[in-house]
Each structure stands twice: as C-alpha cells, then as structure tokens.
mmCIF file of C-alpha atoms in Angstrom:
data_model
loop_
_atom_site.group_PDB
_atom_site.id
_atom_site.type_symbol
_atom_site.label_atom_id
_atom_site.label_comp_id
_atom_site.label_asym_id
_atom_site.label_seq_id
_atom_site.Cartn_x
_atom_site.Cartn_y
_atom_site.Cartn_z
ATOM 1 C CA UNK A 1 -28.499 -25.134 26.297
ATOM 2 C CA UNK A 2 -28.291 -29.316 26.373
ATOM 3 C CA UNK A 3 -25.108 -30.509 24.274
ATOM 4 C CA UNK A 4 -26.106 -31.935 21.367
ATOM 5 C CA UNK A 5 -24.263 -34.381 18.753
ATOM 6 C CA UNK A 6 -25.555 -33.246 15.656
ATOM 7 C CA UNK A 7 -24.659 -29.556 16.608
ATOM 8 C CA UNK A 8 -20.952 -27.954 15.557
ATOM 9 C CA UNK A 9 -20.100 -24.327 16.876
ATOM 10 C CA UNK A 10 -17.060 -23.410 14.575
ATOM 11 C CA UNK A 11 -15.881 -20.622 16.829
ATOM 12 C CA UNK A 12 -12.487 -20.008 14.922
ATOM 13 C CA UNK A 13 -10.830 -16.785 14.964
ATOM 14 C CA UNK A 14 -10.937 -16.431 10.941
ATOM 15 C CA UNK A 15 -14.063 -16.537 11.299
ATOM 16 C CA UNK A 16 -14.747 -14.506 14.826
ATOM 17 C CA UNK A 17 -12.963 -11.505 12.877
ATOM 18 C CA UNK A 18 -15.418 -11.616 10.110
ATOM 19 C CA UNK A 19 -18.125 -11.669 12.018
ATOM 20 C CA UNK A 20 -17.042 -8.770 14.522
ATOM 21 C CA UNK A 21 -17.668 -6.648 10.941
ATOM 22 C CA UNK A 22 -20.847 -8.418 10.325
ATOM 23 C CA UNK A 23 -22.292 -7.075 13.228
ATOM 24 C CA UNK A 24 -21.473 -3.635 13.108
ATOM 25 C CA UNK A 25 -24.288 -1.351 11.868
ATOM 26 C CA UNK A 26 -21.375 1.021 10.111
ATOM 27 C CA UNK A 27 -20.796 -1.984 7.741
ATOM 28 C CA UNK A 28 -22.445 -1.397 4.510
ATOM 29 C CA UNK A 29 -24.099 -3.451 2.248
ATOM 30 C CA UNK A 30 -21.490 -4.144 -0.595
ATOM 31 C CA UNK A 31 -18.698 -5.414 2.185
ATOM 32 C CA UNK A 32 -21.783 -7.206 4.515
ATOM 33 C CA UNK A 33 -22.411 -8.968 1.684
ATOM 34 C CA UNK A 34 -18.949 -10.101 0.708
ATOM 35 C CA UNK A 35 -18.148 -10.981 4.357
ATOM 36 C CA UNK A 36 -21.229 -13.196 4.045
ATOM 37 C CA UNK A 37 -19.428 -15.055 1.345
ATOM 38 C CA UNK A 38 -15.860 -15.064 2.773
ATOM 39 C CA UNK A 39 -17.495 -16.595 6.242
ATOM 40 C CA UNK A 40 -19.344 -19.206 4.228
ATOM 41 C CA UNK A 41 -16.312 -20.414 2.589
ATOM 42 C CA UNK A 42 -14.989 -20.630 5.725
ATOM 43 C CA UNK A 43 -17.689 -22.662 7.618
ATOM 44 C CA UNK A 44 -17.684 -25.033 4.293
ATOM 45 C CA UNK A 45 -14.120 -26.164 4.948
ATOM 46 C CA UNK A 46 -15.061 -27.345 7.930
ATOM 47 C CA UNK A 47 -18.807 -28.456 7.008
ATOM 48 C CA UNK A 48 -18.794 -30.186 4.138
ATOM 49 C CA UNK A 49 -15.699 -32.715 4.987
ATOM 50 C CA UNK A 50 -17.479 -36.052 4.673
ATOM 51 C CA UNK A 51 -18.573 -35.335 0.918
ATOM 52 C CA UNK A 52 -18.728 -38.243 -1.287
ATOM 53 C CA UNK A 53 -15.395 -39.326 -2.868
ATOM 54 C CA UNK A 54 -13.933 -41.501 -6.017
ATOM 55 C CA UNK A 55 -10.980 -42.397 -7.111
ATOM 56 C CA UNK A 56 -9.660 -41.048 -10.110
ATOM 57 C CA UNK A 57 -6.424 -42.069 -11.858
ATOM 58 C CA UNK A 58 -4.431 -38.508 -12.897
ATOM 59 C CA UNK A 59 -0.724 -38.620 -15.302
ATOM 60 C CA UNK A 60 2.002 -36.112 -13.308
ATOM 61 C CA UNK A 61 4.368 -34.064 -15.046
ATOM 62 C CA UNK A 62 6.273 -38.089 -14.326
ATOM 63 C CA UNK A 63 3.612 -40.478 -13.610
ATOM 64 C CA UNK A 64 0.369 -41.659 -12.868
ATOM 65 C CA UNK A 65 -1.358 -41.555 -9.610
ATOM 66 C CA UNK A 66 -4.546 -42.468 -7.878
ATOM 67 C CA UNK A 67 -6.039 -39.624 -6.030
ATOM 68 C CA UNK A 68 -9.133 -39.110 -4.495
ATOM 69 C CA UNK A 69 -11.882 -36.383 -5.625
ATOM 70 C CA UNK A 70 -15.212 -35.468 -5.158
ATOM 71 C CA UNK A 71 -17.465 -37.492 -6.147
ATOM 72 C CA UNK A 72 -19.413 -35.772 -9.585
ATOM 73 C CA UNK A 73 -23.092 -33.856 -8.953
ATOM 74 C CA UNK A 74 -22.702 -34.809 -5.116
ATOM 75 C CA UNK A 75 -23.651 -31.417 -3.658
ATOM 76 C CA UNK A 76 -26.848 -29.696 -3.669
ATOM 77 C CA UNK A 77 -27.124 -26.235 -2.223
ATOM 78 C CA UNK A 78 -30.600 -24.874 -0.549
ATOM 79 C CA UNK A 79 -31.291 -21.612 0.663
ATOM 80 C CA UNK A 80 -33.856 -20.730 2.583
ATOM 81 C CA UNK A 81 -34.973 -17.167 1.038
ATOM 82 C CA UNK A 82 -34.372 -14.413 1.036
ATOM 83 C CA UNK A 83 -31.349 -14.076 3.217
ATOM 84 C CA UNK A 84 -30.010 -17.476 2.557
ATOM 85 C CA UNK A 85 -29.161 -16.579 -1.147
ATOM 86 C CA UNK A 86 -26.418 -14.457 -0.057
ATOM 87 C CA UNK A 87 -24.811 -17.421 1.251
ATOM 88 C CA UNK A 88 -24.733 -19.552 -1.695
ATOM 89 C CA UNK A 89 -21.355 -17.844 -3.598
ATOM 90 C CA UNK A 90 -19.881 -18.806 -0.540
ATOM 91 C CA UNK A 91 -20.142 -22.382 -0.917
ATOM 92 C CA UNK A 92 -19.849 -21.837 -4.726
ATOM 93 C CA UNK A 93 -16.100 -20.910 -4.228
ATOM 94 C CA UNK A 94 -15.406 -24.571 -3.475
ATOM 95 C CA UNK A 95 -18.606 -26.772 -5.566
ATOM 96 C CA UNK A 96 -18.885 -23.892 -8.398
ATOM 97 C CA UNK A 97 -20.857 -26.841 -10.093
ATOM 98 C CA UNK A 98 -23.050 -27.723 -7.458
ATOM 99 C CA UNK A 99 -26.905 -27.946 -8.046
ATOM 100 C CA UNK A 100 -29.210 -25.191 -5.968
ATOM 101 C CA UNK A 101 -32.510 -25.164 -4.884
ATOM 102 C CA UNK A 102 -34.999 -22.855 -3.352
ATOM 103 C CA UNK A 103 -37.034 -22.877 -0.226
ATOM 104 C CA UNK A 104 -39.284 -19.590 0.449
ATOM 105 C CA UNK A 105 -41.302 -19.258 3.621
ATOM 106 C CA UNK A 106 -43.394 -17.032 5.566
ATOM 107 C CA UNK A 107 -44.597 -17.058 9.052
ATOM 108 C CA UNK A 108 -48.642 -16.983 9.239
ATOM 109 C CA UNK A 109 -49.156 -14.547 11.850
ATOM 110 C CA UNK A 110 -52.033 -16.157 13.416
ATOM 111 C CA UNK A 111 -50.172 -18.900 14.466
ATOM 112 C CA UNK A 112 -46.461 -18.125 14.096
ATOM 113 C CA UNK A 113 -45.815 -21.564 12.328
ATOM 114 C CA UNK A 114 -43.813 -21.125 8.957
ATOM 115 C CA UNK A 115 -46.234 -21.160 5.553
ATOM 116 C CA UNK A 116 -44.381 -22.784 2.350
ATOM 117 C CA UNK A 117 -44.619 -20.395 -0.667
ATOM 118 C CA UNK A 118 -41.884 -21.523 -2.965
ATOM 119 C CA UNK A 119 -40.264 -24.836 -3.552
ATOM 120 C CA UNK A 120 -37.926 -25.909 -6.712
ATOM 121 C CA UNK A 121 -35.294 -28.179 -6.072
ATOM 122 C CA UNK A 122 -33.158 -30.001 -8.476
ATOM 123 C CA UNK A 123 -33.510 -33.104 -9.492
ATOM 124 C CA UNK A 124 -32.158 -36.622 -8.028
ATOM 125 C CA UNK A 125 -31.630 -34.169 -4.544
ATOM 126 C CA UNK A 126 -32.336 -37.168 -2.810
ATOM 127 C CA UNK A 127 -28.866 -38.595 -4.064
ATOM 128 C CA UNK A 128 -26.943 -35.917 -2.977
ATOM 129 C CA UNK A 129 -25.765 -34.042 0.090
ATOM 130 C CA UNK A 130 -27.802 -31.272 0.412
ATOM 131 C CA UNK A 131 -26.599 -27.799 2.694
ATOM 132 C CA UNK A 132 -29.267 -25.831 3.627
ATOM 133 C CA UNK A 133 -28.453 -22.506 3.863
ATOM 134 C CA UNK A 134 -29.864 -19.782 6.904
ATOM 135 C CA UNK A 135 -27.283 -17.130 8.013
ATOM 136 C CA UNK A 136 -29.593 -16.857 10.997
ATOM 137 C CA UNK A 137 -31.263 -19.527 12.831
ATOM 138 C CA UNK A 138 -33.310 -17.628 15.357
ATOM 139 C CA UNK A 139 -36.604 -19.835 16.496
ATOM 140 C CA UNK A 140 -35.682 -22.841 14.422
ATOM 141 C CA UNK A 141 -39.359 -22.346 12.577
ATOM 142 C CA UNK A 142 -38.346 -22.156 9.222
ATOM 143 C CA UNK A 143 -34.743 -24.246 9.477
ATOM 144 C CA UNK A 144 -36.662 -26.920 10.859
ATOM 145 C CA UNK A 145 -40.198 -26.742 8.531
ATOM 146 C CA UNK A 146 -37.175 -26.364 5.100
ATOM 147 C CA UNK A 147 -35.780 -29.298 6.074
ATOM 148 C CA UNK A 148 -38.963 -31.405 6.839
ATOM 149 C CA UNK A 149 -39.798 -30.250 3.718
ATOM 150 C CA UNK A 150 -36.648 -32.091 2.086
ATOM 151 C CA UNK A 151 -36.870 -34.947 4.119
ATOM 152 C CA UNK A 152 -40.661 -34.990 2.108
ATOM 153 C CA UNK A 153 -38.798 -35.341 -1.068
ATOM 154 C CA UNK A 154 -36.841 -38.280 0.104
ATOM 155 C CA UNK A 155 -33.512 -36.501 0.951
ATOM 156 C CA UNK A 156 -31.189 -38.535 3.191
ATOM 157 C CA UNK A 157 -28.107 -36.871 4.108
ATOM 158 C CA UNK A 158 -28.863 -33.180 5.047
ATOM 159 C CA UNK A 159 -26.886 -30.338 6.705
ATOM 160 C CA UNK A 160 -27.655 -27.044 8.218
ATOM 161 C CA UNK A 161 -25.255 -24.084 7.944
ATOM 162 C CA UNK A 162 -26.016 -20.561 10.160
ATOM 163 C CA UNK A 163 -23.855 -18.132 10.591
ATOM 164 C CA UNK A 164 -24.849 -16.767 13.977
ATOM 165 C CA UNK A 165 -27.684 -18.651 16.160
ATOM 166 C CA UNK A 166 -29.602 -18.617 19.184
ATOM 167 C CA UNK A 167 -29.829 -21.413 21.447
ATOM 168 C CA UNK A 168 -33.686 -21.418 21.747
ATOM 169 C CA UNK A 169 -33.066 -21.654 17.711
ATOM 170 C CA UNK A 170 -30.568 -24.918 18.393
ATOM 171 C CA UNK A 171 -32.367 -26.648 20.771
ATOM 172 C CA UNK A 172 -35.808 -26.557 18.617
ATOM 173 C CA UNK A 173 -33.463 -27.813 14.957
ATOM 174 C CA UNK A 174 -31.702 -30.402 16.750
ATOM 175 C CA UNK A 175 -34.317 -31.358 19.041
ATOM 176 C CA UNK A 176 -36.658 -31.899 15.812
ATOM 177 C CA UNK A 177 -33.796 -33.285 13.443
ATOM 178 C CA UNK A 178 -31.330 -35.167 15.945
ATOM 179 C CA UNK A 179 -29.943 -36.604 11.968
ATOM 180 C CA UNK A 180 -29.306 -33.591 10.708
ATOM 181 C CA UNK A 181 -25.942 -32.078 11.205
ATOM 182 C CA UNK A 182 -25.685 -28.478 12.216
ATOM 183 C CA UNK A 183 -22.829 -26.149 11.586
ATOM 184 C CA UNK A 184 -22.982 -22.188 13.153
ATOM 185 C CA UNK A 185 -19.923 -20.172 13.497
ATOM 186 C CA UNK A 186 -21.358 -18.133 16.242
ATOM 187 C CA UNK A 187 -23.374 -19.093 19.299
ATOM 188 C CA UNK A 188 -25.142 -15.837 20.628
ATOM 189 C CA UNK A 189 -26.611 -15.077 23.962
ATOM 190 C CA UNK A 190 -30.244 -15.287 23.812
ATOM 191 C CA UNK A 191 -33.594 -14.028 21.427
ATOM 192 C CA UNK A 192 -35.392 -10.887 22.244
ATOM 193 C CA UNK A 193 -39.470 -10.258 22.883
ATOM 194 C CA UNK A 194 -39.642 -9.952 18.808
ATOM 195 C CA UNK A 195 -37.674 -12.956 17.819
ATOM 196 C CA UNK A 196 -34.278 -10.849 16.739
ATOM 197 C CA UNK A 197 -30.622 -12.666 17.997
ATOM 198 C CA UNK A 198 -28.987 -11.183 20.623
ATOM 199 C CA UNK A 199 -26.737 -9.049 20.318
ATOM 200 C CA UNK A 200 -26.833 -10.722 16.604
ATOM 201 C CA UNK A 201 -26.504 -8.598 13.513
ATOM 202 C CA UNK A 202 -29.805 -7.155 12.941
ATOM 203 C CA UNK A 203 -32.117 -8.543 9.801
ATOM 204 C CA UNK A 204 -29.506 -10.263 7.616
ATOM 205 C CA UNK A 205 -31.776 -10.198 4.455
ATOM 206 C CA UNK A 206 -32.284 -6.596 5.121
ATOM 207 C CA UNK A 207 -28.806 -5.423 4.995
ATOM 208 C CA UNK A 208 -26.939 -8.709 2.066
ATOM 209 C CA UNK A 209 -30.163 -6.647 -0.167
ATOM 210 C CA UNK A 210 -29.642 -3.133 1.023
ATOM 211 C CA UNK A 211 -33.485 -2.794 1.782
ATOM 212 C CA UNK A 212 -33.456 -1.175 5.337
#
C-alpha cells in the first residue's frame, strides 16, 4: 500500500486489546457492541484533536482564568448505516451535544457502485467538522460515495473514522479524497473474493444488531 498523508493507523495497544475481542466469533452481541463504543472513544481522542476552539473566561474556587474550550455546535457526527450507528455513542462520550446525520447506501448489483437511499443531515453541516462514521472500510465504495455526497452539500472539513480496514479500501478513500483525513485503528491484511476484511471481524452490522 502507497503512504499516504491524509491516512492515520492508530495502532495503540488500548485499542489492539479491544479489538483482539472484536474479532472473536465467541464475543456476543451485547459486549461487541460496547467494545464498539469503548474503541470509538478511543480513536476520537486521537481523531478529533484539531476541533474548533474559543476562549472562555471561567471564576476558580480563587480566581478567574482564560481557558480554552470547544468551540459551541462544532461537531457533526455521520454514520454511514447500518453498522456505523453503533459507533456514534462512542463519539457521544466526549461531544454528547453534537449534531448527527444519516447516510444509507446500497450497492446496485449490476454494477457494484453504491446507490444513495437515505440522506438527512443537520443543518449548517457545512460549518462544522463532520466525522463520518464506518467501522469497516472494505472497498472504499460507500466511504468514498458518503463523503462525495457531503462534499455535495458544501461540507469543508471532513474526517473518516474505521475501525479495522483494508488497504485496497485505503488506497481507493484516500486516492479519491487526498483532503479528507482518515483515522483506522487497525490495518488488516487483504479483502477476500466476496469483499469481507481479512482476517477482519466478520459483518459488523450483523453482529452491533444481533441479526446473524
């Protein structure tokens, strides 16, 4: 895989522990699921660094102080459903008042390329730093058509968070969006003939929703 700028692989050990229990098929759903939010948290330390700031002025328990915060209504979350949604208490554990939006696709298959079903976002997005959130980024397809999509409604400063990806899936996001930074925790090996990470964590819609 090329290096690219815009791409971040975490790699931490917090965060290699977690996922070691993400990917084991004894795992069930009610722990996947919270592992899915503790790993999230995790990654948005890290991710989400350069929000905007302000200075506020705040009176001690002895004086007053200047002190930097984040800036108001700054943050706007975006899954890509389904399995994005179980990422989104993740980030709420550190912008519990940030705005979310919702990006549904489907693949046509015909011609593989990602179909838009579903889009609400909130308004003013294009003011505000928006995370898009896909615990797997496989092919790239639907990472890269979400966030063409929000460049379409004028958004300007846009990141990508994935829990586990593929490099095939890397090298098509940041080949499409070089301005767009990317932030995985895990770097796997390679896809397989039906599109699944490898060794990954099987379908991670399938088992944050119990439905396989």
């Amino acid at each position: 895989m090329r290096d690219f700028s815009n791409v971040h692989i975490l790699n931490h050990p917090l965060i290699n522990h977690k996922v070691a229990y993400l990917r084991d098929v004894n795992t069930n759903t009610k722990v996947f699921r919270e592992i899915i939010t503790e790993v999230t948290t995790l990654m948005a330390y890290e991710s989400l660094k350069d929000v905007p700031t302000e200075v506020v002025t705040i009176q001690t328990p002895f004086e007053k102080v200047e002190q930097r915060v984040i800036k108001n209504d700054s943050v706007a979350i975006v899954p890509i459903l389904r399995a994005g949604l179980g990422m989104v208490d993740g980030i709420f554990q550190l912008f519990p008042t940030a705005k979310v939006g919702h990006i549904g696709l489907y693949r046509n298959e015909e011609t593989l390329n990602p179909v838009k079903y579903y889009c609400k976002l909130p308004k003013n997005i294009e003011d505000k730093v928006v995370i898009t959130l896909d615990p797997m980024l496989a092919t790239g397809g639907s990472s890269s058509a979400a966030i063409t999509l929000l460049k379409q409604h004028n958004c300007k400063k846009i990141k990508l968070m994935s829990i586990i990806a593929a490099p095939e899936g890397i090298e098509k996001l940041a080949s499409n969006h070089p301005d767009v930074e990317i932030y995985v925790s895990t770097l796997d090996r390679c896809l397989n003939d039906v599109g699944y990470i490898l060794p990954g964590l099987g379908d991670a819609g399938d088992r944050i929703f119990g439905t396989k």
